[in-house]
Structures are given as structure tokens and as C-alpha cells.
XYZ file of C-alpha atoms in Angstrom:
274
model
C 221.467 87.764 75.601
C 223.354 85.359 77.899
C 222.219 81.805 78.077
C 221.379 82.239 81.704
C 219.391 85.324 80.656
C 217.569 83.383 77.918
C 216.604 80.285 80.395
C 215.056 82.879 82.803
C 212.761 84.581 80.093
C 211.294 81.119 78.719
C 210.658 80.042 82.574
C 208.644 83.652 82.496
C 207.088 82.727 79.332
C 206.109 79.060 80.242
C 204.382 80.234 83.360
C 202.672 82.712 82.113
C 200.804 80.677 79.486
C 200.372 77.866 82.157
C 198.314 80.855 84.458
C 196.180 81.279 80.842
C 195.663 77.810 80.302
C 194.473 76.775 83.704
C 192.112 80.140 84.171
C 190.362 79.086 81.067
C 189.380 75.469 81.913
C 187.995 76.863 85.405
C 185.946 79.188 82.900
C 184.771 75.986 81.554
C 184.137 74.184 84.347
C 181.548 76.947 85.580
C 179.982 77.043 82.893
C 179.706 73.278 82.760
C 178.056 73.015 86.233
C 175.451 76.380 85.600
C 172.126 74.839 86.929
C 169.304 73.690 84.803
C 166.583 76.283 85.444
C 162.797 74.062 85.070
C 160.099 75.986 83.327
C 157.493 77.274 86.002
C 153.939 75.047 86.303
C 151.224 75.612 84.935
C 148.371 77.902 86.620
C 145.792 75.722 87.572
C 141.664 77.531 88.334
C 139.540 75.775 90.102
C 135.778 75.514 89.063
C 133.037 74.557 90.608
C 131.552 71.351 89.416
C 127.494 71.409 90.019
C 127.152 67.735 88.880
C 126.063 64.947 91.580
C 122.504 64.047 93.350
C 121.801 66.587 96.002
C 118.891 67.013 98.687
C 117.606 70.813 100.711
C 115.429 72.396 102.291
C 113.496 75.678 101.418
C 111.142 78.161 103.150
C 109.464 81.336 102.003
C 106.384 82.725 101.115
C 102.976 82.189 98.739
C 99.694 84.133 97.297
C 97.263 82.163 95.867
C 94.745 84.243 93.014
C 91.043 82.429 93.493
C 88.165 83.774 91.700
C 84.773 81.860 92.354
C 81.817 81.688 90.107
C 78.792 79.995 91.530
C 77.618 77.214 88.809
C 75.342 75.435 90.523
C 73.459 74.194 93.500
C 70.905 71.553 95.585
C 68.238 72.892 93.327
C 70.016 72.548 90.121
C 72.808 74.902 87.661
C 72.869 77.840 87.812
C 72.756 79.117 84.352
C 74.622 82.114 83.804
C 77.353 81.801 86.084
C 76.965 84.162 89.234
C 80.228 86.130 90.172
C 81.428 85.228 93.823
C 84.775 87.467 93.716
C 88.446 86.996 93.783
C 90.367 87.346 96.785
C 94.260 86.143 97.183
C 95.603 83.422 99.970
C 98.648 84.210 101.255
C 101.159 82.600 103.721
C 104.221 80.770 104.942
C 105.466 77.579 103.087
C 108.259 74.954 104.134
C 109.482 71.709 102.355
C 111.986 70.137 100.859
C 113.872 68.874 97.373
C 115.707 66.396 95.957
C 117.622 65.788 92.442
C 119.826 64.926 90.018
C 122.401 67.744 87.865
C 124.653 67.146 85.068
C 127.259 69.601 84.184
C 128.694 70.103 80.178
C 131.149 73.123 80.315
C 129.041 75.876 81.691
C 125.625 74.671 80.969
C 123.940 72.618 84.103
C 121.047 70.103 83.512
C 118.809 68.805 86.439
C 115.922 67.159 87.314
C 113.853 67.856 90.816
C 111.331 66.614 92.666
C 110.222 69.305 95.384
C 107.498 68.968 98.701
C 106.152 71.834 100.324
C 103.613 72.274 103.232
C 102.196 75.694 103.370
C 99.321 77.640 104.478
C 98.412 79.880 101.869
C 95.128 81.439 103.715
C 92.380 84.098 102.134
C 88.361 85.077 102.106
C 85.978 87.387 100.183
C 82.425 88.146 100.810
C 80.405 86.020 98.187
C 77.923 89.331 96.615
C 76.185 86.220 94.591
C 74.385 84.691 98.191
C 73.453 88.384 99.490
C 76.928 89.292 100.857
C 76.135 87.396 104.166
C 78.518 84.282 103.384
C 82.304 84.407 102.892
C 84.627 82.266 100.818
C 87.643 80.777 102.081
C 90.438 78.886 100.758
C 93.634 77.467 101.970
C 96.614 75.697 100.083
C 98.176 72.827 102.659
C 100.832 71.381 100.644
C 102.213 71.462 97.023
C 104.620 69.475 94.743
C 106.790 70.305 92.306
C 107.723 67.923 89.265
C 110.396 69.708 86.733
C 113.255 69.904 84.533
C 115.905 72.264 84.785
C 118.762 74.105 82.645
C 121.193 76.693 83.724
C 124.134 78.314 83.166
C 127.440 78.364 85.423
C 129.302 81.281 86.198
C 131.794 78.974 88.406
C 130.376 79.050 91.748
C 127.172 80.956 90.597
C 124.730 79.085 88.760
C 121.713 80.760 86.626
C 118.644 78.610 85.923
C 115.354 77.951 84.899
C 113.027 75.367 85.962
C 109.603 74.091 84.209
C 107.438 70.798 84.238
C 103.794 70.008 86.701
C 102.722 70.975 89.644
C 100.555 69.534 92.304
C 98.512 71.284 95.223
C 96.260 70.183 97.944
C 93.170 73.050 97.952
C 90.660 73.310 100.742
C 87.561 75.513 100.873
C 85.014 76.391 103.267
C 81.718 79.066 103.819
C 80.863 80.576 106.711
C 78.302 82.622 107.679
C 79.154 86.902 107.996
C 76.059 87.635 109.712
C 73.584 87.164 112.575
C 70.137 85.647 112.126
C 71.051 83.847 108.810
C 69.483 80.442 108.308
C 70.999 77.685 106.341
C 68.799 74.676 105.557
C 66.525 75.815 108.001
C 69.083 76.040 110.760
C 70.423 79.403 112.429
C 73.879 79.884 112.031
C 76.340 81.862 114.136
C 78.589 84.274 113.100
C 81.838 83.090 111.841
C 80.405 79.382 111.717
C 80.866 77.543 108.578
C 77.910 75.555 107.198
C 79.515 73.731 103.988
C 83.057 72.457 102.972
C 85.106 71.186 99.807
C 88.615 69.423 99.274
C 90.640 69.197 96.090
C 93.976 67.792 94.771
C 94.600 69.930 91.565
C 96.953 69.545 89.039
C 98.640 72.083 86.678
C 101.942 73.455 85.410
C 105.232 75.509 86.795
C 107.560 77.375 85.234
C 110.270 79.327 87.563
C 113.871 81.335 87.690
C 116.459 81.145 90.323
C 119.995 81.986 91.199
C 122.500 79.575 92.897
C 125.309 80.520 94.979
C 128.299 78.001 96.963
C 129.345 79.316 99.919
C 131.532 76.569 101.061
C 132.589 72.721 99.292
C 129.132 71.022 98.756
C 127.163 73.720 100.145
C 124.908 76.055 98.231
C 122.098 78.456 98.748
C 119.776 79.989 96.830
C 116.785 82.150 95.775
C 113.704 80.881 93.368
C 110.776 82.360 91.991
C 107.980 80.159 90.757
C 104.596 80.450 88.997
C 102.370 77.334 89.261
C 99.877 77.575 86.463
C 96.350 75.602 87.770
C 93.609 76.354 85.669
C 89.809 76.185 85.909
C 88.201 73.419 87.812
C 84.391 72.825 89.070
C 84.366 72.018 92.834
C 81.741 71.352 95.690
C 80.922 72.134 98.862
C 79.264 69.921 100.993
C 77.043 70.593 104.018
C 78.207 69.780 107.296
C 76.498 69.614 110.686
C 74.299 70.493 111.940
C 73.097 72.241 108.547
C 72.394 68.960 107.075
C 74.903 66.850 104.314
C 74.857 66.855 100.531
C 75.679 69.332 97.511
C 75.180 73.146 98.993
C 76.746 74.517 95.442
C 78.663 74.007 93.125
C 81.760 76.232 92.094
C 83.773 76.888 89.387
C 87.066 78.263 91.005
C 90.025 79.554 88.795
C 93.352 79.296 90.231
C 97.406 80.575 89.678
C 99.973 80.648 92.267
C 102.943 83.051 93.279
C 105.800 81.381 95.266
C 109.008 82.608 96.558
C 111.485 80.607 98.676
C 115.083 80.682 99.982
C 116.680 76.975 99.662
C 120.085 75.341 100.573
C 121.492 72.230 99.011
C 124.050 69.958 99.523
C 125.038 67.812 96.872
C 126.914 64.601 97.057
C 129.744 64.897 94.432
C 132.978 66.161 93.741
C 132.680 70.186 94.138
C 135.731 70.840 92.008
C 137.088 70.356 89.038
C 140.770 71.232 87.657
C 141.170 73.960 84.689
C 144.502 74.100 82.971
């Protein structure tokens, strides 16, 4: 091969491996600048947090279960006990609660303090004073004093409620009948002749499920039983039959409640879960 020859075939040659040379260091270079890619975030749920003081208002519906026995009267016991019959008062109730939750993963703790008015309303004929008197009674308010523990199914919360109960009881008989006398006075029909008051004391227990329908905001339903036991009570004349002891009664009492409440509770309403 001719010098001239040769010096044209190593020009070739040098080039060539230049071309390789420089193509791979690009190769490098993209790889070198290949963006870090950042692991995606974490999911975070949000639960509802049921902790915090909160304050409602509930309405609904009562039946009261009275049974009378006539015990005693002006003249002295009566000794057995004369049935007066059962009858059951039934009405509207409206009020309002207040208290306090804490929250440990899904179980919810509370206590509640709870004021109703109400007008729980019913009468029986009394078959112990000749059928010609009925027995009324009415509930006007009640309180409720309990604990509570439930179970959250995030924004749902299932619970059950227990502790005293308080209710204001009034009573009243009225004559059924024309040409009856009381106390030597004729009475009209419809008009009552003696009266009683009580505040009784007893026990609750009660179920309910909770629902949040917005930050804060919950509604929901309750059931409650208020226990209230056996108590003797009075009625009193009242003018123009006279005053003092007409009888004495021993009245048995337990009480059916249902209401619809909302709550708002002052505290945070959410809580982070990784």
C-alpha cells in the first residue's frame, strides 16, 4: 500500500473510533441526568373523632305504665289493698342535653345530663270507689343522670346509656258521673274533687345510634326505659269539697321514651389515620 494510501486509512480509522467514543459518553450523560422518581405518599383516612363537650336538643314521644292500689283514706288504711287499675299516659316530650365524651380507638365514653318537659297524659275508671271516679296522671318534666359507652364505626357511633332518673308526677280525680257527692258536696261531671304532686326518683337504662352528617354535627335516635318503682302518694281535697287526706295511693310506675336528638360538639371532628 502506498504511503498516501496508508495515511488515508488511519484518518478513516481515527474517526471512526472518535464517532464511538463520543456516542458513548452522551450514553452516559443520559443516564447520569435520569430523574429521581419519589415514592408516592402515604394514604391518609379520615375518622371521625367523637371526643369534646357537646350540647342538643331532642323531641319525641312517651307512655307512662301507672297501676293504682287504694291503701288508705280520711277514715284510716285500707287493709287489703283495693285494686284501682292500670291505665298508660302517653304524649309529646321536648328538652335538651349536655355532656362530656372521650374517645380510645373505637370505644366512646360519655357522661350526660339530659332535661325534658313532656306531657305524658292518661285516666282509668277507679272500680275500687264504685266506678264513678277516674284516675288521672300526667308526667311534666323528667331528667336524666347517666353514663355512657359505645362503640365507633367512624362516623356512626353505637351506645348504651344507664345511671338515675328523675320525673315530676301529677295526679288528680274527678268525678264520671252526675249526682255524686263528695264530702257532702255535689260534684259535676268531669270536675275534680282531690289532687296529688310528686317528684320521683328511679333508674334508666337506654340504646341509641349516632350518626354525623356534617363536621360537628350529629343526629340521632334513643330508646330509654326509666325504671320508678313503687311509691305511696296522696291526694288532697280541693275546693269546694273541703281540704285534707281524701286517700291514700300506692301507685307503681315504669316509663317508655323515644326521642330524635341532634348534637353539636365542640372539638376537633377529625382525626388523621395512616
Amino acid at each position: 500500500m502506498a504511503p498516501r494510501e496508508r495515511t488515508v486509512v488511519k484518518k478513516i480509522i481515527l474517526l471512526v473510533a472518535a464517532s464511538g467514543l463520543s456516542t458513548g459518553a452522551a450514553s452516559a450523560a443520559d443516564l447520569a441526568a435520569r430523574p429521581y422518581a419519589k415514592a408516592p405518599a402515604p394514604v391518609v383516612a379520615p375518622v371521625y373523632n367523637w371526643g369534646g363537650f357537646y350540647i342538643g336538643l331532642n323531641g319525641g314521644g312517651g307512655s307512662a305504665h301507672k297501676c293504682w292500689d287504694l291503701i288508705g283514706g280520711a277514715n284510716g288504711p285500707v287493709n287489703p289493698a283495693l285494686p284501682e287499675g292500670c291505665h298508660d299516659a302517653t304524649g309529646g316530650t321536648a328538652g335538651g342535653q349536655i355532656g362530656y365524651r372521650w374517645q380510645a380507638t373505637n370505644w366512646v365514653f360519655g357522661l350526660e345530663a339530659q332535661g325534658n318537659w313532656a306531657n305524658f297524659r292518661g285516666s282509668n275508671v277507679n272500680p275500687a270507689i264504685a266506678n264513678v271516679v277516674d284516675n288521672t296522671t300526667r308526667i311534666d318534666a323528667f331528667g336524666l343522670f347517666t353514663g355512657q359507652i359505645g362503640y365507633a364505626f367512624n362516623n356512626v357511633l353505637l351506645y348504651a346509656k344507664g345511671g338515675a332518673a328523675v320525673v315530676s308526677d301529677k295526679y288528680s280525680q274527678s268525678v264520671n258521673q252526675p249526682n255524686v257527692f263528695v264530702n257532702g258536696v255535689l260534684a259535676a261531671v268531669g270536675q275534680t274533687f282531690a289532687t296529688g304532686s310528686e317528684t320521683r326518683w328511679g333508674g334508666v337504662a337506654g340504646v341509641g345510634i349516632e350518626f354525623s352528617f356534617a363536621p360537628r354535627w350529629s343526629v340521632a335516635l334513643e330508646y330509654d326505659h326509666l325504671f320508678m318503682g313503687t311509691r305511696d302518694v296522696n291526694t288532697n281535697l280541693i275546693p269546694p269539697f273541703g281540704t285534707g287526706l281524701a286517700f291514700t295511693h300506692r301507685i307503681r310506675q315504669d316509663v317508655d321514651i323515644g326521642t330524635v336528638r341532634v348534637n353539636y360538639t365542640f372539638g376537633g371532628p377529625v382525626v388523621a389515620k395512616y
